[in-house]
CSV table of C-alpha atoms in Angstrom, one decimal:
chain,number,residue,atom,x,y,z
A,213,MET,CA,9.0,67.6,22.4
A,214,ASN,CA,8.2,67.5,26.0
A,215,VAL,CA,5.2,68.3,27.7
A,216,ASN,CA,6.2,71.5,29.8
A,217,VAL,CA,3.5,74.0,29.4
A,218,ASP,CA,5.6,77.0,30.2
A,219,GLU,CA,8.1,76.3,27.5
A,220,LEU,CA,5.7,75.5,24.9
A,221,VAL,CA,3.9,78.9,25.6
A,222,ASP,CA,7.2,80.8,25.3
A,223,ARG,CA,8.0,79.2,21.9
A,224,MET,CA,4.4,79.8,20.9
A,225,LEU,CA,4.6,83.4,21.7
A,226,ALA,CA,7.9,83.4,19.8
A,227,GLY,CA,6.2,82.2,16.7
A,228,ASP,CA,6.9,78.5,16.9
A,229,ARG,CA,3.6,76.9,15.1
A,230,ARG,CA,4.7,73.5,16.5
A,231,ALA,CA,4.3,74.5,19.9
A,232,LEU,CA,0.9,76.4,19.2
A,233,ALA,CA,-0.3,73.0,17.7
A,234,ARG,CA,0.9,71.1,20.8
A,235,LEU,CA,-0.9,73.4,23.3
A,236,MET,CA,-4.0,73.0,21.1
A,237,THR,CA,-3.7,69.3,21.6
A,238,LEU,CA,-3.2,69.8,25.3
A,239,ALA,CA,-6.0,71.7,25.8
A,240,GLU,CA,-8.3,69.6,23.9
A,241,HIS,CA,-6.9,66.5,26.0
A,242,ASP,CA,-7.7,67.7,29.6
A,243,ILE,CA,-9.3,70.6,31.3
A,244,ALA,CA,-6.8,70.9,33.9
A,245,THR,CA,-4.0,71.5,31.3
A,246,ALA,CA,-6.2,73.8,29.7
A,247,LYS,CA,-6.7,75.8,32.6
A,248,GLU,CA,-3.0,76.0,33.1
A,249,ILE,CA,-2.6,77.1,29.6
A,250,SER,CA,-5.2,79.9,30.0
A,251,GLN,CA,-3.5,81.1,33.0
A,252,ARG,CA,-0.5,81.4,31.0
A,253,THR,CA,-1.9,83.0,27.7
A,254,PHE,CA,-5.0,85.0,28.7
A,255,THR,CA,-3.4,88.3,28.9
A,256,ASN,CA,-2.3,88.0,25.3
A,257,THR,CA,-5.8,87.4,24.1
A,258,GLY,CA,-8.6,89.9,23.1
A,259,LYS,CA,-7.1,91.0,19.9
A,260,ALA,CA,-8.4,88.8,17.3
A,261,TYR,CA,-11.6,89.4,15.5
A,262,VAL,CA,-13.7,86.2,15.4
A,263,ILE,CA,-15.9,85.3,12.4
A,264,GLY,CA,-18.2,82.4,12.7
A,265,VAL,CA,-19.4,80.6,9.6
A,266,THR,CA,-22.2,78.0,9.9
A,267,GLY,CA,-24.6,76.3,7.7
A,268,ALA,CA,-26.1,72.8,6.7
A,269,PRO,CA,-23.5,70.0,5.7
A,270,GLY,CA,-23.1,70.7,1.9
A,271,SER,CA,-23.8,74.4,1.8
A,272,GLY,CA,-20.0,75.0,1.0
A,273,LYS,CA,-18.8,76.3,4.3
A,274,SER,CA,-15.3,75.0,3.8
A,275,SER,CA,-14.9,76.0,0.2
A,276,LEU,CA,-16.3,79.7,1.1
A,277,VAL,CA,-13.8,79.6,4.3
A,278,ASN,CA,-11.1,78.9,1.9
A,279,GLN,CA,-11.8,81.9,-0.4
A,280,MET,CA,-12.3,84.3,2.6
A,281,VAL,CA,-8.9,83.2,3.8
A,282,LYS,CA,-7.3,83.9,0.5
A,283,ILE,CA,-8.7,87.3,0.4
A,284,ILE,CA,-8.0,88.3,4.0
A,285,VAL,CA,-4.3,87.3,3.4
A,286,ASP,CA,-4.3,89.3,0.1
A,287,ARG,CA,-5.2,92.2,2.1
A,288,GLY,CA,-2.5,91.9,4.3
A,289,SER,CA,-3.8,90.1,7.5
A,290,THR,CA,-3.1,86.8,9.2
A,291,VAL,CA,-5.8,84.2,9.8
A,292,GLY,CA,-6.5,81.3,11.7
A,293,VAL,CA,-9.3,78.8,10.9
A,294,VAL,CA,-10.9,76.3,13.3
A,295,ALA,CA,-12.9,73.6,11.4
A,296,VAL,CA,-15.3,71.9,13.6
A,297,ASP,CA,-16.8,68.6,12.7
A,298,PRO,CA,-19.3,66.3,14.7
A,299,SER,CA,-17.7,63.3,16.4
A,300,SER,CA,-19.7,60.0,15.9
A,301,PRO,CA,-21.9,59.2,18.8
A,302,PHE,CA,-21.0,55.5,18.4
A,303,SER,CA,-17.2,55.3,18.0
A,304,GLY,CA,-16.2,58.7,19.6
A,305,GLY,CA,-14.0,59.2,16.4
A,306,ALA,CA,-14.5,61.9,13.6
A,307,LEU,CA,-13.9,62.5,10.0
A,308,LEU,CA,-12.3,65.9,9.9
A,309,GLY,CA,-12.8,66.7,6.3
A,310,ASP,CA,-13.0,70.5,6.1
A,311,ARG,CA,-9.1,70.9,5.6
A,312,ILE,CA,-9.5,69.1,2.3
A,313,ARG,CA,-11.1,72.2,0.6
A,314,MET,CA,-8.4,74.8,1.9
A,315,LYS,CA,-5.4,73.0,0.0
A,316,GLU,CA,-4.1,76.4,-1.6
A,317,ASN,CA,-3.7,77.9,1.9
A,318,PHE,CA,-1.8,75.3,3.7
A,319,THR,CA,1.7,76.5,3.4
A,320,SER,CA,1.2,80.2,3.9
A,321,GLU,CA,2.6,81.5,7.2
A,322,ALA,CA,-0.1,83.8,7.3
A,323,VAL,CA,-2.5,81.0,7.9
A,324,PHE,CA,-3.1,78.3,10.5
A,325,ILE,CA,-5.7,75.7,9.9
A,326,ARG,CA,-6.8,73.6,12.9
A,327,SER,CA,-9.3,70.7,12.5
A,328,MET,CA,-11.4,69.6,15.5
A,329,ALA,CA,-14.1,67.2,16.4
A,330,ASN,CA,-17.0,68.6,18.9
A,331,ARG,CA,-16.4,65.6,20.8
A,332,GLY,CA,-20.4,65.3,21.6
A,333,GLN,CA,-20.8,68.5,22.8
A,334,LEU,CA,-24.2,70.2,22.4
A,335,GLY,CA,-24.4,73.3,20.2
A,336,GLY,CA,-21.6,72.3,18.0
A,337,VAL,CA,-18.9,74.5,19.8
A,338,ALA,CA,-17.0,72.4,22.3
A,339,ARG,CA,-15.1,73.9,25.3
A,340,ALA,CA,-11.8,73.0,23.8
A,341,THR,CA,-12.7,75.2,20.8
A,342,LYS,CA,-12.8,78.2,22.6
A,343,ASP,CA,-9.4,77.2,24.0
A,344,VAL,CA,-8.0,76.8,20.4
A,345,ILE,CA,-9.4,80.3,19.5
A,346,SER,CA,-7.8,81.8,22.6
A,347,LEU,CA,-4.4,80.2,21.5
A,348,LEU,CA,-4.7,81.5,17.9
A,349,ASP,CA,-5.4,84.9,19.5
A,350,ALA,CA,-2.5,84.8,21.9
A,351,ALA,CA,-0.4,83.8,18.8
A,352,GLY,CA,-1.1,86.8,17.2
A,353,PHE,CA,-3.5,86.0,14.4
A,354,GLU,CA,-5.7,89.0,13.3
A,355,TYR,CA,-8.8,87.2,12.2
A,356,ILE,CA,-10.0,83.8,13.5
A,357,ILE,CA,-12.7,82.1,11.3
A,358,ILE,CA,-14.5,79.4,13.1
A,359,GLU,CA,-16.5,77.0,11.0
A,360,THR,CA,-18.9,74.6,12.5
A,361,VAL,CA,-22.2,72.5,11.2
A,362,GLY,CA,-25.2,74.4,12.5
A,363,VAL,CA,-28.4,72.7,12.2
A,364,GLY,CA,-30.6,75.0,14.3
A,365,GLN,CA,-29.6,75.4,18.1
A,366,ALA,CA,-25.9,75.6,17.2
A,367,GLU,CA,-26.1,79.1,15.8
A,368,ILE,CA,-27.0,80.5,19.3
A,369,ASP,CA,-23.6,78.9,20.3
A,370,ILE,CA,-21.6,80.5,17.6
A,371,HIS,CA,-23.2,83.9,18.1
A,372,ASP,CA,-21.5,83.9,21.5
A,373,VAL,CA,-18.1,82.9,20.1
A,374,ALA,CA,-17.9,85.2,17.1
A,375,SER,CA,-18.1,88.9,16.6
A,376,THR,CA,-19.7,88.5,13.2
A,377,THR,CA,-21.8,85.6,12.4
A,378,LEU,CA,-22.3,84.1,8.7
A,379,LEU,CA,-25.2,81.7,7.9
A,380,LEU,CA,-24.5,80.0,4.9
A,381,VAL,CA,-27.5,78.6,2.8
A,382,ALA,CA,-27.5,77.1,-0.7
A,383,PRO,CA,-30.6,76.8,-3.2
A,384,GLY,CA,-32.3,73.3,-3.3
A,385,MET,CA,-31.6,72.3,0.4
A,386,GLY,CA,-35.0,73.1,1.7
A,387,ASP,CA,-33.9,76.4,3.2
A,388,ASP,CA,-37.3,77.9,2.8
A,389,ILE,CA,-38.3,75.8,5.9
A,390,GLN,CA,-35.2,76.6,7.6
A,391,ALA,CA,-36.0,80.5,7.0
A,392,ALA,CA,-39.1,80.4,8.8
A,393,LYS,CA,-37.4,78.7,11.9
A,394,ALA,CA,-37.2,81.1,14.6
A,395,GLY,CA,-33.9,81.5,16.3
A,396,ILE,CA,-32.0,81.2,13.3
A,397,MET,CA,-33.0,84.2,11.3
A,398,GLU,CA,-32.8,86.9,14.0
A,399,ILE,CA,-29.1,86.3,15.1
A,400,CYS,CA,-26.8,86.1,11.9
A,401,ASP,CA,-25.2,89.3,10.9
A,402,VAL,CA,-24.7,88.1,7.2
A,403,TYR,CA,-26.6,85.6,5.2
A,404,VAL,CA,-24.8,84.1,2.4
A,405,VAL,CA,-26.5,82.5,-0.4
A,406,ASN,CA,-23.7,80.3,-1.9
A,407,LYS,CA,-24.0,78.3,-5.2
A,408,MET,CA,-25.4,81.5,-6.6
A,409,ASP,CA,-24.9,80.1,-10.0
A,410,HIS,CA,-27.6,77.6,-9.3
A,411,ASP,CA,-31.2,77.7,-9.9
A,412,GLY,CA,-33.2,79.1,-6.9
A,413,ALA,CA,-30.4,81.3,-5.8
A,414,ASP,CA,-32.4,84.6,-6.4
A,415,GLN,CA,-35.6,83.1,-4.9
A,416,LEU,CA,-33.6,82.3,-1.7
A,417,VAL,CA,-32.2,85.8,-1.6
A,418,GLU,CA,-35.9,87.0,-1.7
A,419,GLN,CA,-37.2,84.7,0.9
A,420,ILE,CA,-34.2,85.5,3.4
A,421,GLU,CA,-35.0,89.4,2.6
A,422,SER,CA,-38.9,89.1,3.4
A,423,SER,CA,-38.2,86.9,6.6
A,424,LEU,CA,-35.8,89.7,7.7
A,425,ASP,CA,-38.2,92.3,6.8
A,426,LEU,CA,-40.7,90.6,9.1
A,427,ALA,CA,-38.1,90.6,12.1
A,428,THR,CA,-36.9,94.3,12.4
A,429,THR,CA,-37.2,93.9,16.0
A,430,ILE,CA,-35.2,91.0,17.6
A,431,GLU,CA,-37.2,88.9,20.2
A,432,LEU,CA,-35.3,86.6,22.2
A,433,ASP,CA,-36.7,84.2,24.8
A,434,HIS,CA,-33.3,84.9,27.1
A,435,ASP,CA,-32.4,87.9,29.0
A,436,ALA,CA,-29.4,89.8,28.3
A,437,SER,CA,-27.4,87.7,30.5
A,438,HIS,CA,-28.1,84.9,28.2
A,439,VAL,CA,-30.0,82.9,30.8
A,440,PHE,CA,-33.1,81.4,29.3
A,441,THR,CA,-36.2,82.7,30.8
A,442,THR,CA,-39.8,82.8,29.8
A,443,LYS,CA,-39.8,86.7,29.6
A,444,GLN,CA,-39.8,88.2,26.1
A,445,VAL,CA,-37.2,90.6,25.4
A,446,VAL,CA,-37.5,93.1,22.5
A,447,ARG,CA,-34.4,94.2,21.4
A,448,LYS,CA,-33.6,96.3,18.4
A,449,THR,CA,-30.4,96.0,16.6
A,450,GLY,CA,-28.8,98.8,14.7
A,451,TRP,CA,-27.1,96.5,12.1
A,452,HIS,CA,-29.6,95.3,9.4
A,453,PRO,CA,-28.4,92.0,8.4
A,454,ARG,CA,-27.0,91.7,4.9
A,455,ILE,CA,-27.4,89.2,2.2
A,456,CYS,CA,-24.6,88.3,0.0
A,457,LYS,CA,-24.4,85.9,-3.1
A,458,THR,CA,-21.1,83.9,-3.5
A,459,ASN,CA,-19.7,81.2,-5.6
A,460,ALA,CA,-17.3,79.4,-3.3
A,461,LEU,CA,-15.6,77.4,-6.1
A,462,THR,CA,-15.0,80.3,-8.3
A,463,GLY,CA,-14.7,82.9,-5.7
A,464,GLU,CA,-17.4,85.3,-7.2
A,465,GLY,CA,-19.0,87.5,-4.8
A,466,VAL,CA,-16.4,86.7,-1.8
A,467,GLU,CA,-14.7,90.3,-2.0
A,468,GLU,CA,-18.0,91.6,-1.4
A,469,LEU,CA,-18.6,89.5,1.3
A,470,ILE,CA,-15.4,90.3,3.0
A,471,ASP,CA,-16.3,94.0,2.4
A,472,VAL,CA,-19.7,93.6,4.4
A,473,ILE,CA,-17.7,91.7,7.3
A,474,GLN,CA,-15.6,94.6,7.5
A,475,GLN,CA,-18.5,97.1,7.5
A,476,HIS,CA,-19.9,95.0,10.4
A,477,LYS,CA,-16.8,95.0,12.2
A,478,ASP,CA,-16.5,99.0,12.0
A,479,TYR,CA,-20.2,99.3,13.2
A,480,LEU,CA,-19.3,97.2,16.2
A,481,GLU,CA,-16.3,99.2,16.8
A,482,TYR,CA,-18.2,102.4,16.5
A,483,GLU,CA,-21.0,101.7,18.7
A,484,GLY,CA,-18.6,100.3,21.3
A,485,LYS,CA,-20.1,96.9,21.2
A,486,LEU,CA,-16.9,94.9,20.6
A,487,ARG,CA,-16.3,94.8,24.4
A,488,GLU,CA,-19.9,93.6,24.9
A,489,LYS,CA,-19.3,90.7,22.5
A,490,LEU,CA,-16.2,89.8,24.1
A,491,ALA,CA,-17.8,89.8,27.6
A,492,ALA,CA,-20.5,87.7,26.3
A,493,ARG,CA,-18.0,85.1,24.7
A,494,TYR,CA,-16.2,84.9,28.2
A,495,ARG,CA,-19.4,84.5,30.0
A,496,ARG,CA,-20.2,81.4,27.7
A,497,ASP,CA,-16.7,80.2,28.1
A,498,ILE,CA,-17.3,80.1,32.1
A,499,LEU,CA,-20.4,78.4,31.7
A,500,GLU,CA,-19.0,75.5,29.6
A,501,ILE,CA,-16.1,75.1,31.8
A,502,LEU,CA,-18.4,74.5,34.7
A,503,GLN,CA,-20.6,72.4,32.7
A,504,GLU,CA,-17.8,70.2,31.9
A,505,GLN,CA,-16.4,70.3,35.4
A,506,PHE,CA,-19.8,69.3,36.8
A,507,LYS,CA,-20.3,66.6,34.3
A,508,VAL,CA,-17.1,64.8,35.8
A,509,HIS,CA,-18.5,65.4,39.0
A,510,VAL,CA,-21.8,63.8,38.0
A,511,GLU,CA,-20.0,60.8,36.5
A,512,THR,CA,-18.0,60.3,39.9
A,513,ALA,CA,-21.2,60.4,41.8
A,514,LEU,CA,-22.7,57.8,39.8
A,515,ASP,CA,-19.8,55.6,39.7
A,516,PRO,CA,-20.3,52.7,42.3
A,517,ALA,CA,-16.6,52.3,42.8
A,518,LYS,CA,-16.5,55.9,44.1
A,519,ASN,CA,-20.2,56.2,45.7
A,520,ASP,CA,-21.2,53.1,47.7
A,521,ALA,CA,-24.8,54.4,47.9
A,522,ILE,CA,-25.3,53.5,44.2
A,523,PRO,CA,-26.2,50.0,44.0
A,524,GLY,CA,-28.8,50.7,46.9
A,525,LEU,CA,-30.1,53.6,45.1
A,526,PHE,CA,-30.5,51.7,41.9
A,527,GLU,CA,-32.2,48.9,43.5
A,528,ALA,CA,-34.6,51.4,45.1
A,529,LEU,CA,-35.3,52.8,41.6
A,530,ASP,CA,-35.8,49.4,40.1
A,531,ALA,CA,-38.4,48.7,42.9
A,532,ARG,CA,-40.0,52.0,42.1
A,533,GLU,CA,-39.5,53.2,45.6
A,534,LYS,CA,-37.5,56.1,44.5
A,535,THR,CA,-37.8,58.2,41.4
A,536,PRO,CA,-34.9,59.5,39.0
A,537,TYR,CA,-35.3,63.0,40.5
A,538,ASP,CA,-35.0,61.6,44.1
A,539,ILE,CA,-31.8,59.9,43.1
A,540,ALA,CA,-30.6,63.2,41.3
A,541,GLU,CA,-31.2,64.9,44.5
A,542,GLU,CA,-29.4,62.2,46.7
A,543,LEU,CA,-26.3,62.5,44.4
A,544,ALA,CA,-26.5,66.3,44.2
A,545,LYS,CA,-26.0,65.9,48.2
A,546,PHE,CA,-23.2,63.8,47.5
A,547,ILE,CA,-21.5,66.1,45.0
A,548,ALA,CA,-22.0,69.0,47.5
A,549,ARG,CA,-20.2,67.0,50.1
A,550,MET,CA,-17.3,65.8,47.6
A,551,LEU,CA,-16.6,69.5,47.0
A,552,SER,CA,-16.7,71.1,50.3
B,240,MET,CA,5.0,57.9,26.7
B,241,SER,CA,3.2,58.4,29.9
B,242,GLU,CA,0.8,55.7,30.7
B,243,GLU,CA,-1.8,57.5,32.8
B,244,SER,CA,-2.8,59.8,30.1
B,245,GLN,CA,-2.9,57.6,27.1
B,246,SER,CA,-5.7,55.3,28.3
B,247,ASN,CA,-8.5,57.9,27.4
B,248,ARG,CA,-6.6,60.0,25.0
B,249,ILE,CA,-8.2,60.2,21.6
B,250,ILE,CA,-5.8,59.2,18.8
B,251,ARG,CA,-5.3,61.9,15.9
B,252,ALA,CA,-4.3,60.6,12.6
B,253,VAL,CA,-3.5,62.4,9.3
B,254,VAL,CA,-4.1,60.3,6.0
B,255,ALA,CA,-2.2,62.1,3.2
B,256,LYS,CA,-1.9,61.1,-0.5
B,257,PRO,CA,1.4,62.7,-1.7
B,258,GLY,CA,2.3,63.2,-5.4
B,259,LEU,CA,0.0,62.8,-8.4
B,260,ASP,CA,-1.6,59.6,-7.4
B,261,GLY,CA,-5.1,59.6,-8.1
B,262,HIS,CA,-6.0,56.2,-6.1
B,263,ASP,CA,-8.0,57.4,-3.1
B,264,ARG,CA,-10.4,54.6,-2.5
B,265,GLY,CA,-8.0,52.8,0.0
B,266,ALA,CA,-7.1,56.0,1.9
B,267,LYS,CA,-11.0,56.9,2.4
B,268,VAL,CA,-11.7,53.3,3.4
B,269,LEU,CA,-8.8,53.7,5.9
B,270,ALA,CA,-9.9,57.0,7.2
B,271,ARG,CA,-13.5,55.7,7.9
B,272,ALA,CA,-12.1,52.7,9.4
B,273,LEU,CA,-9.8,54.8,11.8
B,274,ARG,CA,-12.8,56.9,12.7
B,275,ASP,CA,-15.0,54.0,13.5
B,276,ALA,CA,-12.2,52.8,15.9
B,277,GLY,CA,-12.5,56.2,17.7
B,278,MET,CA,-9.8,58.2,16.0
B,279,GLU,CA,-9.9,61.7,14.8
B,280,VAL,CA,-9.0,61.7,11.1
B,281,ILE,CA,-7.7,64.4,9.0
B,282,TYR,CA,-7.8,63.4,5.3
B,283,THR,CA,-5.9,65.7,3.1
B,284,GLY,CA,-7.2,64.9,-0.3
B,285,LEU,CA,-5.4,64.2,-3.4
B,286,GLN,CA,-2.0,65.7,-4.9
B,287,GLN,CA,-0.3,66.8,-1.7
B,288,MET,CA,3.1,68.2,-2.0
B,289,PRO,CA,5.6,67.0,0.7
B,290,ALA,CA,5.4,70.7,2.0
B,291,GLN,CA,1.8,70.7,2.3
B,292,ILE,CA,1.8,67.2,4.2
B,293,VAL,CA,4.3,68.5,6.7
B,294,GLU,CA,2.5,71.8,7.2
B,295,THR,CA,-0.5,69.7,7.8
B,296,VAL,CA,1.3,67.7,10.4
B,297,ILE,CA,2.7,70.7,12.3
B,298,GLN,CA,-0.9,72.3,12.4
B,299,GLU,CA,-2.6,69.2,13.4
B,300,ASP,CA,-0.3,67.6,15.6
B,301,PRO,CA,-1.2,64.2,14.7
B,302,ASP,CA,-0.2,60.9,16.5
B,303,VAL,CA,0.1,59.2,13.3
B,304,LEU,CA,0.9,59.9,9.5
B,305,CYS,CA,-0.5,57.6,7.1
B,306,LEU,CA,1.2,58.0,3.6
B,307,SER,CA,-0.7,56.4,0.7
B,308,ILE,CA,0.8,56.0,-2.6
B,309,LEU,CA,-0.1,53.6,-5.4
B,310,SER,CA,1.6,55.3,-8.4
B,311,GLY,CA,5.1,54.1,-7.8
B,312,ALA,CA,6.6,57.4,-6.7
B,313,HIS,CA,7.3,56.4,-3.1
B,314,ASN,CA,11.0,56.2,-3.6
B,315,ALA,CA,10.9,59.9,-4.6
B,316,LEU,CA,8.4,61.4,-2.4
B,317,PHE,CA,8.7,59.4,1.0
B,318,PRO,CA,12.4,60.3,1.6
B,319,GLU,CA,11.5,64.1,0.8
B,320,ILE,CA,8.6,64.0,3.3
B,321,VAL,CA,11.0,62.4,5.9
B,322,ARG,CA,13.6,64.9,5.2
B,323,GLN,CA,11.2,67.8,5.8
B,324,LEU,CA,9.7,66.5,8.8
B,325,GLN,CA,13.1,66.0,10.4
B,326,GLU,CA,14.3,69.5,9.5
B,327,LYS,CA,11.2,70.7,11.5
B,328,ASN,CA,12.4,68.4,14.4
B,329,ILE,CA,9.1,66.5,14.1
B,330,ASP,CA,10.1,63.3,16.0
B,331,ASP,CA,7.2,61.9,17.9
B,332,VAL,CA,4.8,61.1,14.9
B,333,LEU,CA,4.4,57.4,13.8
B,334,VAL,CA,4.6,57.6,9.9
B,335,MET,CA,3.3,54.7,8.1
B,336,ALA,CA,2.9,53.6,4.7
B,337,GLY,CA,0.3,52.2,2.6
B,338,GLY,CA,-0.5,51.4,-1.0
B,339,VAL,CA,1.6,49.8,-3.6
B,340,ILE,CA,5.0,49.5,-2.3
B,341,PRO,CA,7.3,46.5,-3.6
B,342,ASP,CA,9.0,44.3,-1.0
B,343,GLU,CA,12.7,45.2,-2.3
B,344,ASP,CA,11.8,48.9,-1.5
B,345,ILE,CA,10.6,48.5,2.1
B,346,GLN,CA,14.0,48.1,3.8
B,347,ALA,CA,15.2,51.6,2.3
B,348,LEU,CA,12.2,53.1,3.6
B,349,GLN,CA,12.3,51.4,7.1
B,350,GLU,CA,15.9,52.9,7.3
B,351,LEU,CA,14.2,56.3,7.1
B,352,GLY,CA,11.9,55.4,10.1
B,353,ILE,CA,8.8,54.6,8.1
B,354,GLU,CA,6.9,51.8,9.8
B,355,GLY,CA,3.8,49.3,9.1
B,356,PHE,CA,3.8,48.9,5.5
B,357,TYR,CA,0.0,47.9,4.6
B,358,GLY,CA,-1.0,47.5,1.0
B,359,PRO,CA,-4.2,46.8,-0.7
B,360,GLY,CA,-5.8,43.7,1.0
B,361,SER,CA,-4.5,44.7,4.4
B,362,ASP,CA,-6.9,43.9,7.4
B,363,LEU,CA,-8.1,47.1,8.8
B,364,ALA,CA,-7.9,45.7,12.4
B,365,ASP,CA,-4.3,45.1,11.8
B,366,ILE,CA,-3.7,48.6,10.9
B,367,ILE,CA,-5.5,49.9,13.9
B,368,ASP,CA,-3.8,47.6,16.2
B,369,TYR,CA,-0.4,48.6,14.9
B,370,ILE,CA,-1.1,52.1,15.2
B,371,ARG,CA,-2.4,51.7,18.9
B,372,SER,CA,0.8,49.8,19.8
B,373,HIS,CA,3.4,51.9,18.2
B,374,LEU,CA,2.4,55.4,19.0
B,375,LYS,CA,5.6,57.5,19.8
B,376,ARG,CA,3.8,59.6,22.6
């Protein structure tokens, strides 16, 4: 297969799954190609409904997603799955083991499963993940499930990307502490207590219910444009988060979960909020693209081969004549000159 | 294979267990070693039919497919996997074999395009070097 983006896009739009996979690989690899692909495919996006599934490792995310996919397909829709796992900070590699739980869905034409490593991006949803979601959208998949490990801050990320976010918890995982942590409880649309057959499942449901009762208004410490500020914003939501119990191994409770997701989708459509969600998602995309580009500029500025002021600056740092803030200011000027 | 983009490209590998073979320790050890060598590894789990393996290759677009089999069914399964890969015009994936494959069977499998036969006791570093130097794109 050659690397011609135009040809790959044409084939992908015509239903070629290999071309779709190759475009994903190219988008992941470098931002310049990702940009080219986006320019060719963006008009075809905006149709898919994105569901985010997050939860601590071991809560049963992949198994649950497997069941969700089965039901979505049974109900007559097509679904793409993006399963994100963390990259090793030491080797840069990753063991992408989510697909292993979705074997039954491998060969259905209605399903496309892609495993990705987050490649060190904070928040658990990498820049390239957005590109992969957009590609699945352009390829015509009606639902896209993004599955990622969330251990606190990451949920905020997934809330930007997905229209419905699911937080998965399981009994016996110290989730009573998790429930008390601000920033998690307020922003998920559906709480899923998995492993409902285990001891403690009903207590966990009660704990979540009481946390939610205490949080009928949503207080976020960033303003509506998602920039973190110190102002308190009180925002009431018309959707009261639901709690579902599931057994991801047997499938019990998953039909009801899909029904609840459908209710949330209907609510968003009825209230005209889907557009808002998309806008928030693209805003976040732009932020991440800029951050990635800026990182490259910073690395150039720090490279002694590209910036001959570096050895001098670091000598001054070592002699305590300049602070890291001073150096950063110098480099900002270097970058500004570089970009002009 | 273009030189410029290869240097910092992350290699994606699929480690697959075809057939009814339940011996997965080697495959798991390999998967971890590849991860520690900086690759992104998709491990398919046990009991994969050829169609499932090929579909995984289509969707995950790996650089290398490592087939692990210790049950002796390689002569039945590997040709079928290769046939299906060819049917889908997948020609730029390095296909390697591991597990228990007798020497007398290797040549026939090589003729199918399968490479790098590494069985139990193989040096993981050798496998990683082979992958890095035999990528098809």
